[in-house]
Amino acid sequence: MSLRILCQEIERGFYLLRVDDERVNYFEGIWSIPERVTYNAYLLVGDDGAVLFDGWKTVYADDLIEVIGGIMSPRDLTHVIVHHVEPDHSGSLPKVLEANGFRAEVVAHPIAKPMIGSFYKISPKFRLVRDGEEISAAGERIRLIHTPWLHWPETMMSYLVGHKILIPCDAFGGYSIPRTIFDDNDEVVREYLPSVRKYVATVIGFYRQHIIRNIEKLQGLQLDISIVAPAHGLVWRRNPQLIIDYYRSLAEGHPDGNKILVVSGSMYGLMGEAARIAVEEVERLGGRAASYWFNDLEQPPFSEIIGDAIDSRAIILAAPTYEAGVYPLIDNLVDLIVKKIPPKPVLILGSYGWAGAVARRLSEKLAAAGFKIVGAVEFKGSPSEEDARRIRDGVRKLLEQS
Ligand code: FEO
């Protein structure tokens, strides 16, 4: 498979260096991403030096050096800014520094220094910067803003004062390989945003309070931003505020209309039957069911479900009892939901052969994380007419209370 690399001067002396990772199947080795992902590094070239902002994954390090070499000699890099040490952005650092003869200063937050040392066993020249510090390089004033937990504690953003460009690393990024570089048309943005919500939910959802806190911090700085240039996905120049607002909306858990997430686990189809009653009732009442089915034929990826959970209005979880606990796939999913998703109203459906455990176990776990349990319907075996009525009743209450 040939590697797709986009190298474009997007402002005078400011280049996007984007590699489309069409090989990756599981982001962080966890999240299924058939839509793949891009890694965006940036290069600023001026009369008195050149600055590389972040980098690519280790496997693409030689390609990054080649791309830089098409613009300038890597030996002439004066600074490499490491906003974030996660190796999808810093993996190329050792080879880039080697190509540079270790002449450049590595600009990073103090927390990043021991991380870089422990990850890569290198000790380059560091220039450690704290929140709000400015450096002058490549003819530009570069302000470093500490934005902890977006998505690790050391993470910083750069603001190019002259160019009015914000380089926020992971923040304001998303999965997928967008057809274009920029947010220049509505269709591309519409196609892309579902990959943003999936990315936020899976990767940064646990730190959602920090998304809000850091966006407020940026607002307080009153930066004049003409371009948002993230480390994944689209570069925003037509409407940079759109992606900032979308991130905030996801972090706050705002629902996308009447979307109700329904997730059913069923060993032999009996719980699936009950969950289908719930889906029909959701749609009869004007909701839009985003439904996922675990059974003997399919196992949908958790990444998709979590991505749909973050902007759902409410959640219906359906699972049978299993070994005196909860059907394990739904149990594991709920462990992720309570960590990564802002609390939502929930309806639980549980079934059992001889003793029920689902309603109690899931209610305890979800309530402890602040989720509101609107109802729990448990039944023995397959759903009877009376059980079907209780399920429809539960759905109605869920929609009324969400
Ligand atoms: Fe794209 Fe947290 O790294």
Coordinates of C-alpha atoms and ligand atoms in Angstrom, one line a residue:
M1 CA 0.0 0.0 0.0
S2 CA 1.5 3.3 -1.0
L3 CA 1.6 6.0 1.7
R4 CA -0.5 9.1 1.2
I5 CA 1.3 12.2 2.4
L6 CA -0.1 15.7 2.0
C7 CA 2.5 18.5 2.3
Q8 CA 1.0 22.0 1.7
E9 CA 2.1 25.5 2.6
I10 CA -1.2 26.7 4.1
E11 CA 0.1 30.2 5.1
R12 CA 3.3 31.9 4.1
G13 CA 6.1 29.8 5.5
F14 CA 3.7 27.5 7.5
Y15 CA 3.3 24.0 6.2
L16 CA 0.9 21.2 7.0
L17 CA 2.7 17.8 6.9
R18 CA -0.1 15.2 7.0
V19 CA 0.3 11.5 6.7
D20 CA -2.9 9.3 6.2
D21 CA -2.5 6.2 8.3
E22 CA -4.3 3.7 6.2
R23 CA -2.7 0.8 8.0
V24 CA -4.0 1.4 11.5
N25 CA -7.0 -0.7 12.6
Y26 CA -7.1 0.0 16.3
F27 CA -6.3 3.4 17.7
E28 CA -4.3 3.2 20.9
G29 CA -4.4 -0.6 20.2
I30 CA -7.9 -0.5 21.5
W31 CA -10.5 1.4 19.4
S32 CA -11.7 0.0 16.1
I33 CA -11.3 2.7 13.4
P34 CA -12.0 1.3 9.9
E35 CA -12.2 5.0 8.9
R36 CA -8.4 5.3 9.9
V37 CA -6.7 8.5 11.1
T38 CA -4.3 11.2 10.0
Y39 CA -1.3 12.6 11.9
N40 CA -0.7 16.2 11.2
A41 CA 2.7 17.8 12.0
Y42 CA 3.4 21.5 11.1
L43 CA 6.5 23.2 10.0
L44 CA 7.2 27.0 10.2
V45 CA 10.1 28.2 8.2
G46 CA 11.5 31.7 8.7
D47 CA 14.7 33.6 7.9
D48 CA 16.3 32.9 11.3
G49 CA 15.2 29.3 11.8
A50 CA 12.6 26.6 11.4
V51 CA 10.2 25.0 13.9
L52 CA 8.7 21.6 13.7
F53 CA 5.4 21.2 15.6
D54 CA 4.9 17.6 16.8
G55 CA 5.5 14.7 14.4
W56 CA 4.2 11.3 13.2
K57 CA 4.1 7.8 14.5
T58 CA 7.5 6.0 14.7
V59 CA 6.8 3.8 11.6
Y60 CA 6.5 7.0 9.5
A61 CA 9.6 8.8 10.9
D62 CA 11.7 8.3 7.8
D63 CA 8.8 9.6 5.6
L64 CA 8.5 12.7 7.8
I65 CA 12.2 13.4 7.4
E66 CA 11.9 13.0 3.7
V67 CA 9.0 15.4 3.5
I68 CA 10.8 18.0 5.7
G69 CA 13.8 17.5 3.4
G70 CA 11.7 18.5 0.4
I71 CA 11.3 21.9 2.0
M72 CA 14.5 22.5 3.9
S73 CA 17.4 20.5 5.4
P74 CA 16.3 18.8 8.7
R75 CA 19.7 19.9 10.0
D76 CA 18.4 23.5 9.9
L77 CA 15.5 22.9 12.3
T78 CA 16.1 25.2 15.3
H79 CA 13.2 24.0 17.4
V80 CA 11.0 21.0 17.7
I81 CA 7.9 21.7 19.8
V82 CA 6.5 18.6 21.5
H83 CA 3.1 19.6 22.6
H84 CA 2.2 16.0 23.7
V85 CA 4.4 13.0 24.2
E86 CA 1.8 10.3 23.1
P87 CA 3.8 8.4 20.4
D88 CA 1.3 9.0 17.6
H89 CA 2.8 12.5 17.6
S90 CA 6.2 12.1 19.2
G91 CA 7.2 8.7 17.8
S92 CA 9.3 10.3 15.0
L93 CA 11.2 12.5 17.4
P94 CA 14.4 10.4 17.9
K95 CA 14.9 10.0 14.1
V96 CA 14.1 13.6 13.4
L97 CA 16.6 14.7 16.0
E98 CA 19.2 12.3 14.6
A99 CA 18.7 13.8 11.1
N100 CA 19.1 17.2 12.7
G101 CA 22.3 16.3 14.5
F102 CA 20.5 17.0 17.8
R103 CA 21.1 20.7 17.1
A104 CA 17.5 21.8 17.7
E105 CA 16.0 22.7 21.0
V106 CA 13.1 20.5 22.1
V107 CA 10.5 22.8 23.4
A108 CA 8.1 21.2 25.8
H109 CA 6.4 21.4 29.2
P110 CA 8.6 20.3 32.2
I111 CA 6.4 17.3 32.7
A112 CA 7.3 16.1 29.2
K113 CA 11.0 15.9 29.7
P114 CA 11.2 12.7 31.8
M115 CA 8.4 11.2 29.6
I116 CA 10.5 11.8 26.4
G117 CA 13.6 10.4 28.2
S118 CA 11.8 7.3 29.4
F119 CA 9.9 6.6 26.1
Y120 CA 12.9 7.1 23.7
K121 CA 16.1 7.0 25.9
I122 CA 17.3 10.2 24.4
S123 CA 18.5 13.4 26.1
P124 CA 18.2 16.3 23.6
K125 CA 18.7 20.0 24.4
F126 CA 15.5 20.9 26.1
R127 CA 13.9 24.3 26.4
L128 CA 11.3 23.8 29.1
V129 CA 8.4 26.3 29.0
R130 CA 5.6 27.0 31.3
D131 CA 2.1 28.2 30.7
G132 CA 1.9 31.4 28.8
E133 CA 5.6 31.6 27.9
E134 CA 6.6 32.9 24.5
I135 CA 9.5 32.0 22.3
S136 CA 10.7 33.8 19.2
A137 CA 11.6 31.5 16.4
A138 CA 11.4 31.4 12.6
G139 CA 10.4 35.1 12.6
E140 CA 7.3 34.4 14.7
R141 CA 6.2 34.9 18.3
I142 CA 5.0 31.5 19.5
R143 CA 3.0 31.4 22.7
L144 CA 2.8 28.1 24.6
I145 CA -0.4 27.4 26.5
H146 CA -0.5 24.6 28.9
T147 CA -3.7 22.7 28.4
P148 CA -3.4 19.7 30.8
W149 CA -5.3 16.5 30.1
L150 CA -5.9 17.2 26.4
H151 CA -5.0 14.6 26.4
W152 CA -2.1 14.0 28.9
P153 CA -0.9 16.1 31.7
E154 CA 2.0 17.7 29.8
T155 CA -0.1 18.8 26.8
M156 CA 0.4 22.3 25.4
M157 CA -0.9 24.2 22.5
S158 CA 1.0 26.8 20.4
Y159 CA -0.5 30.1 19.3
L160 CA 1.4 31.8 16.5
V161 CA 0.8 35.5 17.2
G162 CA 1.7 36.8 13.8
H163 CA -0.2 34.2 11.8
K164 CA -3.1 33.9 14.3
I165 CA -2.8 30.1 14.1
L166 CA -3.7 27.8 17.0
I167 CA -1.9 24.5 17.0
P168 CA -3.9 22.5 19.7
C169 CA -2.4 19.0 19.1
D170 CA -5.1 16.3 20.0
A171 CA -7.8 18.9 20.9
F172 CA -10.2 19.8 18.1
G173 CA -9.1 16.7 16.1
G174 CA -10.9 13.6 15.0
Y175 CA -10.6 10.2 13.4
S176 CA -10.8 9.4 9.6
I177 CA -9.0 10.6 6.6
P178 CA -10.9 13.6 5.4
R179 CA -11.1 14.1 1.6
T180 CA -9.8 17.6 2.0
I181 CA -7.2 19.4 4.1
F182 CA -9.5 22.2 5.2
D183 CA -13.1 22.6 6.4
D184 CA -13.8 24.4 3.2
N185 CA -17.2 22.8 2.3
D186 CA -20.2 21.8 4.3
E187 CA -20.3 18.3 2.9
V188 CA -16.8 17.5 4.1
V189 CA -17.6 18.9 7.6
R190 CA -20.8 16.9 7.8
E191 CA -19.0 13.7 6.8
Y192 CA -16.2 14.4 9.3
L193 CA -18.0 15.3 12.5
P194 CA -19.2 11.8 13.4
S195 CA -15.5 10.8 13.4
V196 CA -14.8 13.7 15.8
R197 CA -17.4 12.6 18.3
K198 CA -16.1 9.0 18.1
Y199 CA -12.6 10.3 18.7
V200 CA -13.6 12.6 21.6
A201 CA -15.7 9.9 23.3
T202 CA -13.0 7.1 23.0
V203 CA -9.8 9.1 23.5
I204 CA -10.6 12.3 25.5
G205 CA -14.0 11.5 27.0
F206 CA -12.5 10.5 30.4
Y207 CA -11.1 14.0 30.6
R208 CA -14.2 15.9 29.4
Q209 CA -14.2 18.3 32.3
H210 CA -10.7 19.4 31.1
I211 CA -12.1 20.0 27.6
I212 CA -14.5 22.5 29.1
R213 CA -11.9 24.0 31.4
N214 CA -9.3 24.4 28.7
I215 CA -11.8 25.9 26.2
E216 CA -12.7 28.4 28.9
K217 CA -9.0 29.1 29.4
L218 CA -8.6 29.8 25.7
Q219 CA -11.6 32.1 25.7
G220 CA -10.1 34.0 28.6
L221 CA -7.0 34.6 26.6
Q222 CA -9.1 36.3 23.9
L223 CA -6.9 34.9 21.1
D224 CA -7.6 36.1 17.7
I225 CA -7.8 32.7 15.9
S226 CA -7.9 32.5 12.1
I227 CA -6.9 28.9 11.8
V228 CA -7.1 25.9 14.1
A229 CA -4.5 23.3 13.0
P230 CA -5.0 20.1 15.0
A231 CA -2.8 17.0 15.0
H232 CA -5.6 14.8 13.6
G233 CA -8.1 15.4 10.8
L234 CA -9.3 18.6 9.2
V235 CA -7.6 22.0 9.5
W236 CA -10.2 24.7 10.3
R237 CA -10.0 28.0 8.5
R238 CA -13.5 28.7 7.3
N239 CA -15.1 28.3 10.7
P240 CA -12.6 27.5 13.5
Q241 CA -15.2 28.3 16.1
L242 CA -17.4 25.5 14.9
I243 CA -15.0 22.8 16.0
I244 CA -14.3 24.5 19.3
D245 CA -18.1 24.7 20.0
Y246 CA -18.6 21.1 18.9
Y247 CA -15.9 19.9 21.3
R248 CA -17.6 21.8 24.1
S249 CA -21.0 20.5 23.3
L250 CA -19.7 16.9 23.3
A251 CA -17.9 17.4 26.6
E252 CA -21.1 18.8 28.1
G253 CA -23.1 15.8 26.8
H254 CA -25.6 17.8 24.7
P255 CA -27.9 15.5 22.8
D256 CA -28.1 15.3 19.1
G257 CA -31.8 15.7 18.7
N258 CA -33.8 12.7 19.9
K259 CA -31.1 10.1 19.5
I260 CA -31.6 7.2 22.0
L261 CA -28.8 4.7 22.2
V262 CA -30.1 1.1 22.6
V263 CA -27.5 -1.7 23.2
S264 CA -28.7 -5.3 23.5
G265 CA -26.7 -8.4 24.5
S266 CA -28.5 -11.6 24.0
M267 CA -27.2 -15.2 24.1
Y268 CA -30.1 -16.9 22.4
G269 CA -32.3 -14.1 21.2
L270 CA -34.7 -13.7 24.1
M271 CA -33.3 -10.4 25.3
G272 CA -32.9 -9.3 21.7
E273 CA -36.7 -9.8 21.4
A274 CA -37.3 -7.5 24.4
A275 CA -34.8 -4.9 23.0
R276 CA -36.6 -4.8 19.7
I277 CA -39.8 -4.0 21.6
A278 CA -37.9 -1.0 23.1
V279 CA -36.6 0.1 19.8
E280 CA -40.1 0.1 18.2
E281 CA -41.4 2.1 21.1
V282 CA -38.6 4.6 20.9
E283 CA -39.4 5.2 17.2
R284 CA -43.2 5.2 17.8
L285 CA -42.7 8.0 20.3
G286 CA -40.6 10.0 17.9
G287 CA -37.1 9.1 19.1
R288 CA -34.3 8.0 16.8
A289 CA -32.8 4.7 17.9
A290 CA -29.1 4.1 17.4
S291 CA -29.1 0.4 18.1
Y292 CA -26.4 -2.1 18.6
W293 CA -26.8 -5.9 18.9
F294 CA -24.5 -8.4 20.6
N295 CA -25.6 -11.9 19.8
D296 CA -24.4 -15.1 18.2
L297 CA -23.9 -13.4 14.8
E298 CA -22.4 -10.0 15.6
Q299 CA -20.3 -8.0 18.1
P300 CA -20.3 -4.3 17.2
P301 CA -17.1 -2.4 18.1
F302 CA -17.2 -0.6 21.5
S303 CA -15.7 2.5 19.7
E304 CA -18.9 2.9 17.6
I305 CA -21.2 2.5 20.6
I306 CA -19.2 4.9 22.9
G307 CA -19.2 7.4 20.0
D308 CA -23.0 7.2 19.7
A309 CA -23.4 7.4 23.5
I310 CA -21.7 10.7 24.0
D311 CA -24.4 12.7 22.2
S312 CA -27.4 10.5 22.9
R313 CA -30.4 11.9 24.8
A314 CA -30.8 8.7 26.8
I315 CA -29.6 5.1 26.9
I316 CA -31.3 1.7 27.0
L317 CA -29.2 -1.2 28.1
A318 CA -30.5 -4.7 27.7
A319 CA -28.7 -7.8 29.0
P320 CA -29.3 -11.2 30.4
T321 CA -27.9 -12.5 33.7
Y322 CA -24.7 -14.4 33.3
E323 CA -22.9 -16.3 36.1
A324 CA -24.8 -14.4 38.7
G325 CA -23.7 -11.1 37.1
V326 CA -24.3 -9.2 33.9
Y327 CA -23.7 -10.6 30.3
P328 CA -20.0 -9.7 30.1
L329 CA -19.9 -7.6 26.9
I330 CA -22.6 -5.2 28.2
D331 CA -20.9 -5.2 31.6
N332 CA -17.6 -4.2 30.0
L333 CA -19.3 -1.6 27.9
V334 CA -20.9 0.0 30.9
D335 CA -17.5 0.2 32.6
L336 CA -16.4 2.3 29.6
I337 CA -19.6 4.3 29.4
V338 CA -19.4 5.4 33.1
K339 CA -15.8 6.6 32.6
K340 CA -16.1 8.3 29.2
I341 CA -19.6 9.6 28.7
P342 CA -21.3 12.4 30.6
P343 CA -24.2 11.0 32.7
K344 CA -27.5 10.3 30.8
P345 CA -30.9 8.9 31.8
V346 CA -30.9 5.1 31.5
L347 CA -33.5 2.4 31.2
I348 CA -32.3 -1.1 32.0
L349 CA -33.8 -4.3 30.7
G350 CA -32.6 -7.5 32.4
S351 CA -33.6 -11.2 31.9
Y352 CA -32.8 -14.3 33.7
G353 CA -33.3 -18.1 33.8
W354 CA -33.5 -18.6 37.6
A355 CA -32.3 -15.5 39.4
G356 CA -31.9 -11.9 38.2
A357 CA -28.8 -9.8 38.7
V358 CA -28.7 -7.3 35.8
A359 CA -31.0 -4.5 37.2
R360 CA -29.2 -4.3 40.5
R361 CA -25.7 -4.6 39.2
L362 CA -26.0 -2.1 36.4
S363 CA -28.1 0.3 38.5
E364 CA -25.4 0.4 41.2
K365 CA -22.6 1.0 38.7
L366 CA -24.4 3.6 36.7
A367 CA -25.9 5.5 39.6
A368 CA -22.5 5.7 41.3
A369 CA -21.3 7.6 38.2
G370 CA -24.2 10.0 38.3
F371 CA -26.4 8.3 35.7
K372 CA -30.1 8.6 36.4
I373 CA -31.8 5.2 36.4
V374 CA -35.3 6.0 35.1
G375 CA -36.4 2.4 35.2
A376 CA -35.4 -1.2 35.3
V377 CA -37.5 -4.0 33.8
E378 CA -36.5 -7.6 34.6
F379 CA -38.3 -10.7 33.3
K380 CA -37.8 -14.4 33.4
G381 CA -37.1 -16.2 30.1
S382 CA -38.7 -14.5 27.2
P383 CA -40.8 -11.3 27.5
S384 CA -44.5 -12.0 28.1
E385 CA -47.3 -9.6 27.0
E386 CA -47.1 -8.1 30.5
D387 CA -43.3 -7.7 30.2
A388 CA -43.7 -6.0 26.8
R389 CA -46.2 -3.5 28.3
R390 CA -43.7 -2.8 31.1
I391 CA -40.9 -2.3 28.6
R392 CA -43.0 0.2 26.5
D393 CA -43.9 1.9 29.7
G394 CA -40.3 2.2 30.7
V395 CA -39.4 3.7 27.3
R396 CA -42.2 6.2 27.6
K397 CA -40.9 7.3 31.0
L398 CA -37.3 7.5 29.7
L399 CA -38.3 9.8 26.9
E400 CA -40.4 11.9 29.2
Q401 CA -37.5 12.3 31.7
S402 CA -34.7 12.9 29.3
Ligands
FEO1 FE1 -3.2 11.9 19.2 FE2 -3.1 11.8 22.7 O1 -2.4 11.5 20.9

